[in-house]
Tab-separated table of C-alpha atoms and ligand atoms in Angstrom:
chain	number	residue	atom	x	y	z
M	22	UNK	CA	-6.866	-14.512	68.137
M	23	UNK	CA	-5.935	-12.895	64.601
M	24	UNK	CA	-7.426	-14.767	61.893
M	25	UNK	CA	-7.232	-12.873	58.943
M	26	UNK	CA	-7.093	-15.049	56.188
M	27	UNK	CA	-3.800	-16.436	54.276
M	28	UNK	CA	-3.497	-17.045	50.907
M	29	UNK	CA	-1.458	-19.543	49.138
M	30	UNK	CA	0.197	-16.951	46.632
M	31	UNK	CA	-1.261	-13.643	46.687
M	32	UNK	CA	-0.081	-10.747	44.797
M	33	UNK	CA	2.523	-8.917	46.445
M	34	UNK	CA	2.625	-4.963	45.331
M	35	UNK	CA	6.187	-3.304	45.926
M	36	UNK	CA	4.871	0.825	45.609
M	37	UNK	CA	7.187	1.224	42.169
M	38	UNK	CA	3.823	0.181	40.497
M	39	UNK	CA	2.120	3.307	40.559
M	40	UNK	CA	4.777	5.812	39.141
M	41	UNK	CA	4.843	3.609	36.188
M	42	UNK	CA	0.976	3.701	35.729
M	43	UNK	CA	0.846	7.058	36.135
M	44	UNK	CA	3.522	7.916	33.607
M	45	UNK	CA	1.177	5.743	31.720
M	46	UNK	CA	-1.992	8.176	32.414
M	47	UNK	CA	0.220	11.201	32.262
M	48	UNK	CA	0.986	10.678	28.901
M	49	UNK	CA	-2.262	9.417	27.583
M	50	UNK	CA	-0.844	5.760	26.701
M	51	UNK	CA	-4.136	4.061	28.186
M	52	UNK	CA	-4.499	1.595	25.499
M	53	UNK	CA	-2.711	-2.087	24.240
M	54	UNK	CA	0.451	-1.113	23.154
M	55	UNK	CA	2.342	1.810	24.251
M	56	UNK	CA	6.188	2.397	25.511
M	57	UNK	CA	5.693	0.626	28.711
M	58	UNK	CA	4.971	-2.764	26.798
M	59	UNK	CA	8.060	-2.031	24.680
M	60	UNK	CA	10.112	-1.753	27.643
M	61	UNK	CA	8.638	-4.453	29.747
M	62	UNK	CA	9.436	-6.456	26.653
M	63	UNK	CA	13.060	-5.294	26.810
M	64	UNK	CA	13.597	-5.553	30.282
M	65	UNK	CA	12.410	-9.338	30.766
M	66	UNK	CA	14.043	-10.521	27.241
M	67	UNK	CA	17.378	-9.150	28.937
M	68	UNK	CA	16.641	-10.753	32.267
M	69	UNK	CA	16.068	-13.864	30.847
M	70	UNK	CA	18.840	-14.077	28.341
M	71	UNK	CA	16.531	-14.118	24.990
M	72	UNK	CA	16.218	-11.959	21.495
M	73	UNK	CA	12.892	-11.725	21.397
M	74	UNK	CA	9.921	-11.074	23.725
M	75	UNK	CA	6.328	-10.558	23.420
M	76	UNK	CA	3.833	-9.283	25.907
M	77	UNK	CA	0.274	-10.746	25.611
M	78	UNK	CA	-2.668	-10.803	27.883
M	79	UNK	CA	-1.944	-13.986	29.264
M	80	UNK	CA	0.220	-16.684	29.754
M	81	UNK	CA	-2.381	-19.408	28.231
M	82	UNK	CA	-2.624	-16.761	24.954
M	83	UNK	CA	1.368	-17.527	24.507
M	84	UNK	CA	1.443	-20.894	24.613
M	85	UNK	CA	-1.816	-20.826	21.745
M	86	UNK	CA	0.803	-18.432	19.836
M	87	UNK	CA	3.891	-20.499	20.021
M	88	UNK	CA	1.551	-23.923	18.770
M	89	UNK	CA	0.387	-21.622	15.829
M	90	UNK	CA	3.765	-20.352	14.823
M	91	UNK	CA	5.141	-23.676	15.327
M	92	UNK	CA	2.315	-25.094	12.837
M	93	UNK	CA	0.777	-27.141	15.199
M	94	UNK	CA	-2.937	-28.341	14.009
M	95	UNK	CA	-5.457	-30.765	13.580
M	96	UNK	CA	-4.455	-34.435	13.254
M	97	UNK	CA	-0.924	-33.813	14.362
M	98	UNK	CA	-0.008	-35.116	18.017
M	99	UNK	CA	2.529	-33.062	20.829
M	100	UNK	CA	3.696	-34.825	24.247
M	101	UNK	CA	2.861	-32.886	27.578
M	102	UNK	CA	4.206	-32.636	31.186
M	103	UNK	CA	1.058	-34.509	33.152
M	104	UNK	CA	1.622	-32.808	36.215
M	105	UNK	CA	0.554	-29.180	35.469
M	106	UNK	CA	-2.027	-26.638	35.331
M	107	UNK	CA	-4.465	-27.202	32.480
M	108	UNK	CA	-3.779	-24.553	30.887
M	109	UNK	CA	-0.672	-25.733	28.962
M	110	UNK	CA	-2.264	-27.897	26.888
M	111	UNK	CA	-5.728	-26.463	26.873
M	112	UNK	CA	-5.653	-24.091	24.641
M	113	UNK	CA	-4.426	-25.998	22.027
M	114	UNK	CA	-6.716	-29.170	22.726
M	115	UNK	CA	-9.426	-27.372	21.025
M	116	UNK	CA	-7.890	-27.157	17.696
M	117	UNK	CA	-7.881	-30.993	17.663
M	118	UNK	CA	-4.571	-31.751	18.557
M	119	UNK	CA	-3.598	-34.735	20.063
M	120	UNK	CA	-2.541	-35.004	23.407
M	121	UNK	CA	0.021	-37.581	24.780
M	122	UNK	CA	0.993	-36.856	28.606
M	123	UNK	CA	4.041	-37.870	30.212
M	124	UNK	CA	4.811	-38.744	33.726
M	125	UNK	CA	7.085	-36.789	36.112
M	126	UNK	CA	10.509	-38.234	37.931
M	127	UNK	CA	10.921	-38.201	41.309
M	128	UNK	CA	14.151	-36.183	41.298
M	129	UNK	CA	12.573	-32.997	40.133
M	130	UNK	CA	8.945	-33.936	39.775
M	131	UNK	CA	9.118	-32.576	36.105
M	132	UNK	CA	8.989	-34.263	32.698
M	133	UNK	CA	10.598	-38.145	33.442
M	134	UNK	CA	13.504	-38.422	30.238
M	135	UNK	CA	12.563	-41.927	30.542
M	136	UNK	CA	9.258	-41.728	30.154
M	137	UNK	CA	9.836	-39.010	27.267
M	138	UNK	CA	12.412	-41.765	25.598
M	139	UNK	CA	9.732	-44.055	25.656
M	140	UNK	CA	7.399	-42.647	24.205
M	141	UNK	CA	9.116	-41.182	21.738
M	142	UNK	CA	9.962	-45.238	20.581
M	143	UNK	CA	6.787	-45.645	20.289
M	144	UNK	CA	5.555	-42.936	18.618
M	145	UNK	CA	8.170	-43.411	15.878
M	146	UNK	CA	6.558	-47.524	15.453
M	147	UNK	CA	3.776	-45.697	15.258
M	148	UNK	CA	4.764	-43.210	12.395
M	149	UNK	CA	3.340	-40.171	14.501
M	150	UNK	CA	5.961	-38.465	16.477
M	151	UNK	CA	4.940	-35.231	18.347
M	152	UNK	CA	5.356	-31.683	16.338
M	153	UNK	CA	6.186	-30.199	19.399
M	154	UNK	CA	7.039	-31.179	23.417
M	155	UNK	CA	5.610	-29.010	25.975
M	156	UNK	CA	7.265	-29.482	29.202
M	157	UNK	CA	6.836	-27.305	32.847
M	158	UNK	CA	9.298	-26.217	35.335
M	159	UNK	CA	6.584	-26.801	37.833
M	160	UNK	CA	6.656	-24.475	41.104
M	161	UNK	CA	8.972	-23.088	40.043
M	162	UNK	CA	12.221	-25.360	39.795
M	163	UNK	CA	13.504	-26.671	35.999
M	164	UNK	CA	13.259	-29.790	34.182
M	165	UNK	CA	16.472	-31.426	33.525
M	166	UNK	CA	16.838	-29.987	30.369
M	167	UNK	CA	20.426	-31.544	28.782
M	168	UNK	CA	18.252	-35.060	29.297
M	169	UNK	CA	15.181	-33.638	27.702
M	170	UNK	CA	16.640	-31.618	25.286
M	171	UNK	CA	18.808	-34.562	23.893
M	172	UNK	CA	15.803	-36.692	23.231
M	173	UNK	CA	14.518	-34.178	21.656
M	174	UNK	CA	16.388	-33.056	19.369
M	175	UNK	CA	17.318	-36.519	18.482
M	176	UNK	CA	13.969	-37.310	17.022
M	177	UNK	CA	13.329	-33.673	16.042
M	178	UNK	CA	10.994	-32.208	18.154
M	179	UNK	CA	10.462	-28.657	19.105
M	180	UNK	CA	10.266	-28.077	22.338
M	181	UNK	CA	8.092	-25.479	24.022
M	182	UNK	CA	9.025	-24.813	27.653
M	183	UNK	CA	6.056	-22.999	30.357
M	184	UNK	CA	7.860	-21.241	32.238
M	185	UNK	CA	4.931	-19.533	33.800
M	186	UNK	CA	5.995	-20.384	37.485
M	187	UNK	CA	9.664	-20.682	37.172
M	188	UNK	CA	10.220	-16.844	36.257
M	189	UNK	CA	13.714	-16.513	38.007
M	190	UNK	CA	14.691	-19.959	38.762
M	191	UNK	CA	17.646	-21.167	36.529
M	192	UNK	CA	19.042	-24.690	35.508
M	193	UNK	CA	22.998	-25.113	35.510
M	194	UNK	CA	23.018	-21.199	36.309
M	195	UNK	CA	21.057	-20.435	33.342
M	196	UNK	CA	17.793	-18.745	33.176
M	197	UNK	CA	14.695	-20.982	32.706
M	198	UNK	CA	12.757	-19.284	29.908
M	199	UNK	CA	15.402	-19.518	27.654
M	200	UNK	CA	15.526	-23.375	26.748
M	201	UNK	CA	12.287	-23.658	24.628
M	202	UNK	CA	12.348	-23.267	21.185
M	203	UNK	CA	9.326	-20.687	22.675
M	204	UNK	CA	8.876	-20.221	25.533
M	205	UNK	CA	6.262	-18.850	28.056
M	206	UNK	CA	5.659	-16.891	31.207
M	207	UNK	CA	3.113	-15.862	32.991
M	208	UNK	CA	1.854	-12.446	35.140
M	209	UNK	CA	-1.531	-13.866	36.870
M	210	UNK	CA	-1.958	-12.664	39.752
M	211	UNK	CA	-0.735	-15.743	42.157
M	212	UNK	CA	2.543	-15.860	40.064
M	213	UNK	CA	5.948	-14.905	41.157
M	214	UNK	CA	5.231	-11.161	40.398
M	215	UNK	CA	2.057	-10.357	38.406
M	216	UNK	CA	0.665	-7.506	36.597
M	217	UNK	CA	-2.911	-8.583	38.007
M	218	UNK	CA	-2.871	-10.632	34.648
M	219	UNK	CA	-0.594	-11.414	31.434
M	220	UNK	CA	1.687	-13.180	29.615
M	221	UNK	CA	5.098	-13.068	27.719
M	222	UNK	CA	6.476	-15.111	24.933
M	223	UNK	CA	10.200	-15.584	24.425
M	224	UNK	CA	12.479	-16.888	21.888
M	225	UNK	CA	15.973	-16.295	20.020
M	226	UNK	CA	13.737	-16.631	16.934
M	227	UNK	CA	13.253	-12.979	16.198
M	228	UNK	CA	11.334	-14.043	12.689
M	229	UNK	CA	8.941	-16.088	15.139
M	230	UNK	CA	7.930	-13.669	17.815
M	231	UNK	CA	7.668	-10.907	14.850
M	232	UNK	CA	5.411	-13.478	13.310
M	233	UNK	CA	3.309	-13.436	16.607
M	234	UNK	CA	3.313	-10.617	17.118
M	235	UNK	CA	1.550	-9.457	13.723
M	236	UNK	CA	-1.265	-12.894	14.882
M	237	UNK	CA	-1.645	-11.233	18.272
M	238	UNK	CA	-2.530	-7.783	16.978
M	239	UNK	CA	-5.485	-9.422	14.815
M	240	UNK	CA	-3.195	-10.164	11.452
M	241	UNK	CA	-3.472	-6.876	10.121
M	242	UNK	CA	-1.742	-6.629	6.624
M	243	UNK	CA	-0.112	-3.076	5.531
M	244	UNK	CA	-2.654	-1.338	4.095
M	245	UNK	CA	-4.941	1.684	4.686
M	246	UNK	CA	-7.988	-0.397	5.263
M	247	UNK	CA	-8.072	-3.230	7.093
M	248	UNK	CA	-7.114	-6.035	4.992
M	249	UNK	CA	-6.527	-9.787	6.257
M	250	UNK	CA	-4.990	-12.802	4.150
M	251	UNK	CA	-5.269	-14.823	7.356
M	252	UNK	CA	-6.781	-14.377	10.630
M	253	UNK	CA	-4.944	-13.539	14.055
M	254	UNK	CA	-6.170	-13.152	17.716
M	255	UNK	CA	-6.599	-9.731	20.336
M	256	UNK	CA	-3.552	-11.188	22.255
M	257	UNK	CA	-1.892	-8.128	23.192
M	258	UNK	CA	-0.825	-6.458	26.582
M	259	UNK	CA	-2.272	-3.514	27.921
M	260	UNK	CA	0.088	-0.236	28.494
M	261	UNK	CA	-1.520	0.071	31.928
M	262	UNK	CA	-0.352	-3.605	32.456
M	263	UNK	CA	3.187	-3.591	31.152
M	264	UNK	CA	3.874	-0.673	33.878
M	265	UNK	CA	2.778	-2.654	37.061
M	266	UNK	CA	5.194	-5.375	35.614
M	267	UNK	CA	8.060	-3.017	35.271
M	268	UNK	CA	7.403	-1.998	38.787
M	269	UNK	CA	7.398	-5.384	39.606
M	270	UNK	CA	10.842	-6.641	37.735
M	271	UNK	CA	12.433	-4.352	39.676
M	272	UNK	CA	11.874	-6.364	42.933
M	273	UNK	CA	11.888	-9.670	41.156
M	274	UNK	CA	15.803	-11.078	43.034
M	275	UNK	CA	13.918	-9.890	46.572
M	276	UNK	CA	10.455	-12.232	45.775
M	277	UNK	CA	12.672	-14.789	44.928
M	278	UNK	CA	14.458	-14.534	48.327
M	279	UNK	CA	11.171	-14.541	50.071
M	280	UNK	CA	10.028	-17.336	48.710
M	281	UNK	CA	13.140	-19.790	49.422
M	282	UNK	CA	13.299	-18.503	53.034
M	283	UNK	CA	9.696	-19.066	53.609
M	284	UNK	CA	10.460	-22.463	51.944
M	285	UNK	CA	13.611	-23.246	54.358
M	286	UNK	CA	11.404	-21.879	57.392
M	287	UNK	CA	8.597	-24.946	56.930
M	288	UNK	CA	11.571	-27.414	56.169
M	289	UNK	CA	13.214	-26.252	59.924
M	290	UNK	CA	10.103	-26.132	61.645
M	291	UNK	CA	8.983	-29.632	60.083
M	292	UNK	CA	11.816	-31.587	60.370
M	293	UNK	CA	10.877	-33.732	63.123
M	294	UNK	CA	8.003	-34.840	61.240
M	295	UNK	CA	9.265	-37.824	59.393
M	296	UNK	CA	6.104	-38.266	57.232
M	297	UNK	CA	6.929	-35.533	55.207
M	298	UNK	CA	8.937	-35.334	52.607
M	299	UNK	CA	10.028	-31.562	50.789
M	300	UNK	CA	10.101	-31.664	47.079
M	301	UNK	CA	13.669	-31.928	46.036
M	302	UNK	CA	16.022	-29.844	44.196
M	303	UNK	CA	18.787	-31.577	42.404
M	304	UNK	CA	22.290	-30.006	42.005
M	305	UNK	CA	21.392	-28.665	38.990
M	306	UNK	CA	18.607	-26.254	39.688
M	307	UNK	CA	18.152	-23.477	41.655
M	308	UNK	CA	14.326	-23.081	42.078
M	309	UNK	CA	12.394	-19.745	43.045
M	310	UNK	CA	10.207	-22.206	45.418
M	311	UNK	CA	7.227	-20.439	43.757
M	312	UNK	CA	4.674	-22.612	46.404
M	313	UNK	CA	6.260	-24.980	48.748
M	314	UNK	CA	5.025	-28.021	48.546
M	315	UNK	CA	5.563	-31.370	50.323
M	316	UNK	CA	4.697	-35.253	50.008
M	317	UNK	CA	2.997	-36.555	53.359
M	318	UNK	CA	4.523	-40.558	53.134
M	319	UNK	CA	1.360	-43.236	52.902
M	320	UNK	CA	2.467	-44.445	56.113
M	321	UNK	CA	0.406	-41.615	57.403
M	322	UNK	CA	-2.756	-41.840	58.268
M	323	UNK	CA	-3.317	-38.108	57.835
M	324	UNK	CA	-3.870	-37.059	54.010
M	325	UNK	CA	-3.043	-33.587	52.124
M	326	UNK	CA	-7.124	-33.262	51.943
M	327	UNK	CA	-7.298	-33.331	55.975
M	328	UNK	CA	-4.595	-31.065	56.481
M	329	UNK	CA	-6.505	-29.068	53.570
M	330	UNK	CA	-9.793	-29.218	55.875
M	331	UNK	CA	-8.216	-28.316	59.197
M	332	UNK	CA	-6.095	-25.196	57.567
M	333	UNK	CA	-9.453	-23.837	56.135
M	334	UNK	CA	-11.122	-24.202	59.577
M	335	UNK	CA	-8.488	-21.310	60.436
M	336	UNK	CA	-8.820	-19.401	57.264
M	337	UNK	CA	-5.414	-20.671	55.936
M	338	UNK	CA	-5.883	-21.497	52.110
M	339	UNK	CA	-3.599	-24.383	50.672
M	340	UNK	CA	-4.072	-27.087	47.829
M	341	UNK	CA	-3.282	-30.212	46.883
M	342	UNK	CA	-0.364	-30.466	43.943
M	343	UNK	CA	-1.836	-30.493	40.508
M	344	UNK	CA	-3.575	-33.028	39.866
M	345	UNK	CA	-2.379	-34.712	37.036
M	346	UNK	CA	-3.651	-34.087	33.183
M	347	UNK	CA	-4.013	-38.099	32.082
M	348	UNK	CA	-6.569	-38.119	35.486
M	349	UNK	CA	-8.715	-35.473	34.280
M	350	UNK	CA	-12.163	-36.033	33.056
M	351	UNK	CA	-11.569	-33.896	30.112
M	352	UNK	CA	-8.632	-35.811	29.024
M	353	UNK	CA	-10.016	-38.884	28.987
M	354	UNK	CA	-8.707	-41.616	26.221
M	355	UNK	CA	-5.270	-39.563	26.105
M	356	UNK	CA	-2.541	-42.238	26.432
M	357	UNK	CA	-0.084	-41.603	28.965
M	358	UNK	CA	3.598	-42.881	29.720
M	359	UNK	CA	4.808	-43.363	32.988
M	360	UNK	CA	8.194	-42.853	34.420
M	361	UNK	CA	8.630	-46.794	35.073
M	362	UNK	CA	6.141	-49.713	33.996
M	363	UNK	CA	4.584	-49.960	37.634
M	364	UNK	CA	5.636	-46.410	38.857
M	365	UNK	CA	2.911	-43.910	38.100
M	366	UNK	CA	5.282	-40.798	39.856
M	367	UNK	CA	2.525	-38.020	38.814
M	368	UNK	CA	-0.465	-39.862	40.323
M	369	UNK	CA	1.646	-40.242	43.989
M	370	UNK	CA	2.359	-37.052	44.016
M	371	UNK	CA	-1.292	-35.562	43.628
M	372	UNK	CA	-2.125	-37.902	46.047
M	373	UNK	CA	0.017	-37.107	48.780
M	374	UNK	CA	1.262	-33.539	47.853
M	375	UNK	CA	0.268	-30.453	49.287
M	376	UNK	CA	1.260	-26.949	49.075
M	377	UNK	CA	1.592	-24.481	51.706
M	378	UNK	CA	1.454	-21.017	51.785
M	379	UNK	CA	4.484	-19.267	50.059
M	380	UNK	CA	3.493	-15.736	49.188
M	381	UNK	CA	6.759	-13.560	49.495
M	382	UNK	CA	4.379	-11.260	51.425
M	383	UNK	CA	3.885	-13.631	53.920
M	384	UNK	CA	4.885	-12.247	57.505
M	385	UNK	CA	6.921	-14.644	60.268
M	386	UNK	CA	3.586	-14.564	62.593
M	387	UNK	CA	1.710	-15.614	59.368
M	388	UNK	CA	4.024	-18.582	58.743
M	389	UNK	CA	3.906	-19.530	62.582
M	390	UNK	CA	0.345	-19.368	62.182
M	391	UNK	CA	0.460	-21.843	59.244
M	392	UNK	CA	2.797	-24.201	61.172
M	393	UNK	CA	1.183	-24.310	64.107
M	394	UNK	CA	-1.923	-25.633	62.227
M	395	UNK	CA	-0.058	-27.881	60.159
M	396	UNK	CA	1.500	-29.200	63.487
M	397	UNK	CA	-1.556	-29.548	64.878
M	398	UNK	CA	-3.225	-31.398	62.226
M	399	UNK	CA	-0.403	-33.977	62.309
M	400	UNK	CA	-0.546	-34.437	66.199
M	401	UNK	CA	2.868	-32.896	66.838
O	19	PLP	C1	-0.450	-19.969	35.517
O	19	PLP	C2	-0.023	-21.024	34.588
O	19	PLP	C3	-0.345	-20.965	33.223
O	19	PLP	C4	-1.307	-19.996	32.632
O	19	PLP	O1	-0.957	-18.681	32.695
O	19	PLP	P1	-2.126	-17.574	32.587
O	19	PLP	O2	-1.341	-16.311	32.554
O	19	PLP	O3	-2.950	-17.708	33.834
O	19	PLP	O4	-2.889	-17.826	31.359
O	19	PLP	C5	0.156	-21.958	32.396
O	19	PLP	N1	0.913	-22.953	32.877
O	19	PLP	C6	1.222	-23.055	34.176
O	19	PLP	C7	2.084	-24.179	34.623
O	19	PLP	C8	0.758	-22.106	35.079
O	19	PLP	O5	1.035	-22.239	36.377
């Protein structure tokens, strides 16, 4: 029996990645900075349908940036997406800003406007409303912007959209990436396409990536010597790095493919299992279906964790969904609006989500293999 082991998301290498690198070593441009980070830059701010672009060495170091050009600091509060990685919040949590997390809906499992609304009302009673909103288009389909935005924008608040597993997907036929006042993706090395690890930050504010840019380069001031008046970060993308990503854009449409097909596979081979649910994707977004994922009902007396335990048996690696920031230890004392008064949408889902493998390298006999298990597990 062939059990080589399968991997939720692995990185998937198209072959364009190596001319690029070794234009890179051809030409001596082995360092941070160089004309393959200029270009990558380019390509992806053009892709996504933004000014400005800026290529860092990870996704988490853009979302720090954006809260530092946005001002963000100690004492001041932002809202958060619960149901995410930690990573969109963490970096920030250690400058002592306050965190307020915010459930998902059910329609897209992404930020809940109600939930948002709400605690925006009460954040204005309280005379501390957020400096900025961090929401998630969370793998890989988009929030319902219009709602969120509106909210927004009528109390004020910048919004800063992670984008980091939505690279591709779009909302109302428009790229996601583009709706943050920042906004952030990500290259690590289970993403959509990777360049083994990185970042970008986009914007139409040209003045505000230029202004990151100079903080991710260690806010060096024009002079001969090195001379600071403030103090910046070593944020920046490798050369080397920017050309496995421009091998990668190229095949960007194709991963996306891949990854809906695999996703419309499991729904086909599942759907006489009535237990299990697919998470949705309402009219207005077309997702990349980074991971597929799926809700096992309660009526079931099988859990994600079991189907978890009998995958692994057969070297098949899968997770449960996120589990939700305003359950983590870390974030303890963080107060946290849910999408209705008794409807905690977030915590249901980390309980009876689970994500399958999606990688778009994943072959037909793999996916069979993963099905078969799954099918298994569930008695069918
Ligand atoms: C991967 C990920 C990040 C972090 O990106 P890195 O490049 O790994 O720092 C942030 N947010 C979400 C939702 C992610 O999935």
């Amino acid at each position: 029996m062939n059990d080589e082991r399968i991997y939720l998301s692995p990185p998937h290498i198209s072959g364009d990645e190596m001319s690029y690198i070794k234009d890179a070593f051809d030409t001596n441009w082995v360092a941070p900075l160089g004309p393959h980070v200029e270009a990558f830059e380019r390509e992806t701010a053009r892709y996504v349908g933004v000014k400005a672009s800026l290529a860092l060495s990870a996704g988490s170091a853009a979302l720090h940036l954006a809260s530092v050009i946005l001002g963000l600091k100690q004492g001041m509060r932002v809202f958060c997406s619960s149901l995410t990685f930690a990573a969109t919040v963490g970096s920030i949590y250690h400058d002592g800003i306050e965190c307020v997390f915010i459930d998902s809906e059910p329609e897209s499992w992404n930020m809940s406007p109600a939930a948002l609304l709400r605690a925006f009302q009460n954040a204005e009673k309280e005379g501390l409303t957020p400096g900025a909103v961090f929401i998630v288009n969370l793998y890989g389909q988009a929030c319902d912007m219009d709602a969120i935005n509106k909210i927004c924008s009528d109390y004020g608040a910048p919004v800063i959209e992670d984008a980091a597993e939505s690279l591709g997907a779009t909302y109302k036929g428009k790229q996601t990436g583009s709706f943050g006042k920042y906004s952030v993706l990500s290259y690590n090395g289970n993403k959509i396409i990777t360049t083994s690890g990185g970042g970008m930050l986009l914007s139409d504010d040209e003045e505000g990536i230029a202004k990151a840019k100079f903080l991710s380069t260690q806010a060096r001031d024009a002079a001969p010597w090195y001379e600071h008046t403030t103090l910046g970060y070593n944020y920046r993308m490798s050369n080397i790095l920017a050309a496995i990503g421009r091998g990668q854009m190229l095949h960007l449409e194709a991963r996306i493919a891949a990854r809906r097909k695999i996703f419309d596979n499991y729904v086909k081979a599942f759907s006489d299992i009535e237990e299990f649910s697919f998470m949705p994707e309402p009219e207005w977004s077309c997702t990349n279906r980074w991971l597929t994922t799926l809700l096992i009902d309660e009526s079931s007396d099988v859990t994600p964790l079991n189907v978890i335990d009998e995958l692994a048996k057969l070297n098949i690696e899968s997770r449960p969904v996120w589990k939700p920031m305003h359950l983590q230890p870390v974030f303890k004392g963080c107060s946290y609006w849910r999408h209705e008064e008794d409807n905690d949408v977030s915590a249901y889902l980390f309980k009876r989500g689970l994500c399958l493998p999606s990688g778009s390298s994943l072959t037909e006999s793999q996916q069979e293999r993963v099905i078969n298990a799954v099918r298994k597990t569930m008695k069918r």
